[in-house]
Amino acid sequence: MTHTRPGTAPSAPVPGWRALSAVFLLAMGGIHLYLVFNGTGGVLGDLFVLNAIGGLVLAVAILAARGRLVPVATVLGLLFLGGSWLALVLALTVGLFGIRSSLDYDLAPTTLVVETIGTVVLAVTTVLVLRRRSG
């Protein structure tokens, strides 16, 4: 619970949440880059490289953004990580663009955990940022 004196703005723990969000974006991108360097090639490998670049760019944006760009960065980070999670879930269940995966695939369980927790962390961060902006 955050206590404030009358006439002062509440100090939500947003910087810590932003940093944690950046960590999960970097972890997700790092996993995908690792998979590329360890045998994932073709179109899927290209998509994994784009995922790693996107994760890095959004992690930096979430940490560096100021003012009106903070909500934009957190929402984009949430959509990106949530989209990556959804793509993995679809690939594990019904297939995605002809690609089927399984939990036996290298780092699939780890990726599922990182992306699930990361999506929740980014959702919390986004809510805190948006609440702070409207408060």
mmCIF file of C-alpha atoms in Angstrom:
data_model
loop_
_atom_site.group_PDB
_atom_site.id
_atom_site.type_symbol
_atom_site.label_atom_id
_atom_site.label_comp_id
_atom_site.label_asym_id
_atom_site.label_seq_id
_atom_site.Cartn_x
_atom_site.Cartn_y
_atom_site.Cartn_z
ATOM 1 C CA MET A 1 0.000 0.000 0.000
ATOM 2 C CA THR A 2 1.313 3.445 -0.905
ATOM 3 C CA HIS A 3 0.886 6.263 1.595
ATOM 4 C CA THR A 4 1.131 9.883 0.532
ATOM 5 C CA ARG A 5 0.865 13.221 2.222
ATOM 6 C CA PRO A 6 -2.004 15.509 1.225
ATOM 7 C CA GLY A 7 -1.158 17.408 -1.928
ATOM 8 C CA THR A 8 1.434 14.903 -3.171
ATOM 9 C CA ALA A 9 1.079 12.463 -6.033
ATOM 10 C CA PRO A 10 0.998 8.748 -5.245
ATOM 11 C CA SER A 11 4.277 6.997 -5.959
ATOM 12 C CA ALA A 12 3.288 3.788 -7.703
ATOM 13 C CA PRO A 13 6.036 1.185 -8.062
ATOM 14 C CA VAL A 14 5.995 1.636 -11.845
ATOM 15 C CA PRO A 15 9.788 1.913 -12.410
ATOM 16 C CA GLY A 16 10.335 -1.544 -10.900
ATOM 17 C CA TRP A 17 7.555 -3.011 -13.012
ATOM 18 C CA ARG A 18 8.966 -1.355 -16.132
ATOM 19 C CA ALA A 19 12.381 -2.873 -15.408
ATOM 20 C CA LEU A 20 10.847 -6.312 -14.805
ATOM 21 C CA SER A 21 8.898 -5.995 -18.061
ATOM 22 C CA ALA A 22 12.120 -5.185 -19.921
ATOM 23 C CA VAL A 23 13.788 -8.255 -18.386
ATOM 24 C CA PHE A 24 11.022 -10.522 -19.680
ATOM 25 C CA LEU A 25 11.162 -8.977 -23.159
ATOM 26 C CA LEU A 26 14.931 -9.519 -23.216
ATOM 27 C CA ALA A 27 14.547 -13.094 -21.945
ATOM 28 C CA MET A 28 12.001 -13.884 -24.639
ATOM 29 C CA GLY A 29 14.188 -12.380 -27.342
ATOM 30 C CA GLY A 30 17.258 -14.129 -25.965
ATOM 31 C CA ILE A 31 15.554 -17.514 -26.066
ATOM 32 C CA HIS A 32 14.579 -16.994 -29.690
ATOM 33 C CA LEU A 33 18.081 -15.839 -30.639
ATOM 34 C CA TYR A 34 19.579 -18.864 -28.848
ATOM 35 C CA LEU A 35 17.305 -21.141 -30.886
ATOM 36 C CA VAL A 36 18.477 -19.509 -34.126
ATOM 37 C CA PHE A 37 22.137 -20.044 -33.193
ATOM 38 C CA ASN A 38 21.358 -23.653 -32.306
ATOM 39 C CA GLY A 39 19.649 -24.897 -35.419
ATOM 40 C CA THR A 40 16.343 -23.123 -36.041
ATOM 41 C CA GLY A 41 16.592 -21.893 -39.612
ATOM 42 C CA GLY A 42 14.450 -21.023 -42.580
ATOM 43 C CA VAL A 43 11.421 -18.798 -42.229
ATOM 44 C CA LEU A 44 11.001 -19.744 -38.576
ATOM 45 C CA GLY A 45 14.610 -18.774 -37.869
ATOM 46 C CA ASP A 46 14.055 -15.428 -39.611
ATOM 47 C CA LEU A 47 10.960 -14.821 -37.491
ATOM 48 C CA PHE A 48 12.914 -15.712 -34.353
ATOM 49 C CA VAL A 49 15.593 -13.136 -35.260
ATOM 50 C CA LEU A 50 12.862 -10.508 -35.725
ATOM 51 C CA ASN A 51 11.430 -11.545 -32.367
ATOM 52 C CA ALA A 52 14.820 -11.050 -30.701
ATOM 53 C CA ILE A 53 15.244 -7.615 -32.296
ATOM 54 C CA GLY A 54 11.697 -6.608 -31.355
ATOM 55 C CA GLY A 55 12.207 -7.746 -27.774
ATOM 56 C CA LEU A 56 15.408 -5.708 -27.489
ATOM 57 C CA VAL A 57 13.901 -2.583 -29.039
ATOM 58 C CA LEU A 58 10.802 -2.739 -26.850
ATOM 59 C CA ALA A 59 12.812 -3.439 -23.678
ATOM 60 C CA VAL A 60 14.905 -0.312 -24.355
ATOM 61 C CA ALA A 61 11.756 1.676 -25.182
ATOM 62 C CA ILE A 62 10.050 0.652 -21.938
ATOM 63 C CA LEU A 63 13.092 1.715 -19.922
ATOM 64 C CA ALA A 64 13.899 4.906 -21.840
ATOM 65 C CA ALA A 65 10.418 6.256 -22.600
ATOM 66 C CA ARG A 66 9.261 9.383 -20.836
ATOM 67 C CA GLY A 67 5.944 11.197 -20.623
ATOM 68 C CA ARG A 68 3.315 10.182 -23.147
ATOM 69 C CA LEU A 69 5.568 7.539 -24.673
ATOM 70 C CA VAL A 70 5.552 5.356 -21.537
ATOM 71 C CA PRO A 71 2.005 4.011 -22.090
ATOM 72 C CA VAL A 72 2.747 3.516 -25.796
ATOM 73 C CA ALA A 73 5.894 1.503 -25.011
ATOM 74 C CA THR A 74 4.205 -0.667 -22.383
ATOM 75 C CA VAL A 75 1.151 -1.388 -24.535
ATOM 76 C CA LEU A 76 3.370 -2.296 -27.508
ATOM 77 C CA GLY A 77 5.499 -4.505 -25.252
ATOM 78 C CA LEU A 78 2.388 -6.245 -23.936
ATOM 79 C CA LEU A 79 1.015 -6.819 -27.440
ATOM 80 C CA PHE A 80 4.384 -8.092 -28.677
ATOM 81 C CA LEU A 81 5.033 -10.513 -25.814
ATOM 82 C CA GLY A 82 1.386 -11.586 -25.682
ATOM 83 C CA GLY A 83 1.468 -12.173 -29.433
ATOM 84 C CA SER A 84 4.611 -14.266 -29.140
ATOM 85 C CA TRP A 85 2.952 -16.291 -26.355
ATOM 86 C CA LEU A 86 -0.183 -16.780 -28.469
ATOM 87 C CA ALA A 87 1.897 -17.880 -31.476
ATOM 88 C CA LEU A 88 3.640 -20.483 -29.312
ATOM 89 C CA VAL A 89 0.372 -21.758 -27.851
ATOM 90 C CA LEU A 90 -1.136 -22.046 -31.338
ATOM 91 C CA ALA A 91 1.974 -23.828 -32.658
ATOM 92 C CA LEU A 92 1.760 -26.256 -29.726
ATOM 93 C CA THR A 93 -1.952 -26.971 -30.193
ATOM 94 C CA VAL A 94 -3.447 -26.472 -33.654
ATOM 95 C CA GLY A 95 -0.452 -25.266 -35.633
ATOM 96 C CA LEU A 96 0.385 -21.818 -36.934
ATOM 97 C CA PHE A 97 0.996 -21.134 -40.637
ATOM 98 C CA GLY A 98 1.730 -24.815 -41.137
ATOM 99 C CA ILE A 99 4.179 -24.929 -38.223
ATOM 100 C CA ARG A 100 3.504 -27.408 -35.440
ATOM 101 C CA SER A 101 5.608 -27.629 -32.331
ATOM 102 C CA SER A 102 5.684 -29.711 -29.187
ATOM 103 C CA LEU A 103 6.934 -29.354 -25.654
ATOM 104 C CA ASP A 104 9.785 -31.671 -26.686
ATOM 105 C CA TYR A 105 11.201 -28.897 -28.908
ATOM 106 C CA ASP A 106 14.323 -27.238 -27.492
ATOM 107 C CA LEU A 107 13.346 -24.716 -24.783
ATOM 108 C CA ALA A 108 9.600 -24.903 -25.563
ATOM 109 C CA PRO A 109 8.588 -25.409 -21.908
ATOM 110 C CA THR A 110 10.961 -22.649 -20.776
ATOM 111 C CA THR A 111 9.641 -20.296 -23.441
ATOM 112 C CA LEU A 112 6.066 -21.071 -22.455
ATOM 113 C CA VAL A 113 6.795 -20.203 -18.809
ATOM 114 C CA VAL A 114 8.807 -17.047 -19.632
ATOM 115 C CA GLU A 115 6.196 -15.763 -22.068
ATOM 116 C CA THR A 116 3.264 -16.563 -19.773
ATOM 117 C CA ILE A 117 4.775 -14.822 -16.759
ATOM 118 C CA GLY A 118 6.119 -12.024 -18.962
ATOM 119 C CA THR A 119 2.685 -11.354 -20.429
ATOM 120 C CA VAL A 120 1.210 -11.109 -16.930
ATOM 121 C CA VAL A 121 4.030 -8.785 -15.808
ATOM 122 C CA LEU A 122 3.553 -6.549 -18.847
ATOM 123 C CA ALA A 123 -0.222 -6.500 -18.281
ATOM 124 C CA VAL A 124 0.316 -5.341 -14.682
ATOM 125 C CA THR A 125 2.872 -2.756 -15.829
ATOM 126 C CA THR A 126 0.499 -1.437 -18.475
ATOM 127 C CA VAL A 127 -2.372 -1.140 -15.991
ATOM 128 C CA LEU A 128 -0.133 0.686 -13.487
ATOM 129 C CA VAL A 129 1.178 3.054 -16.157
ATOM 130 C CA LEU A 130 -2.290 3.810 -17.521
ATOM 131 C CA ARG A 131 -3.704 4.258 -14.029
ATOM 132 C CA ARG A 132 -0.881 6.634 -13.126
ATOM 133 C CA ARG A 133 -1.500 8.662 -16.285
ATOM 134 C CA SER A 134 -5.214 9.020 -15.568
ATOM 135 C CA GLY A 135 -4.746 9.703 -11.852
#
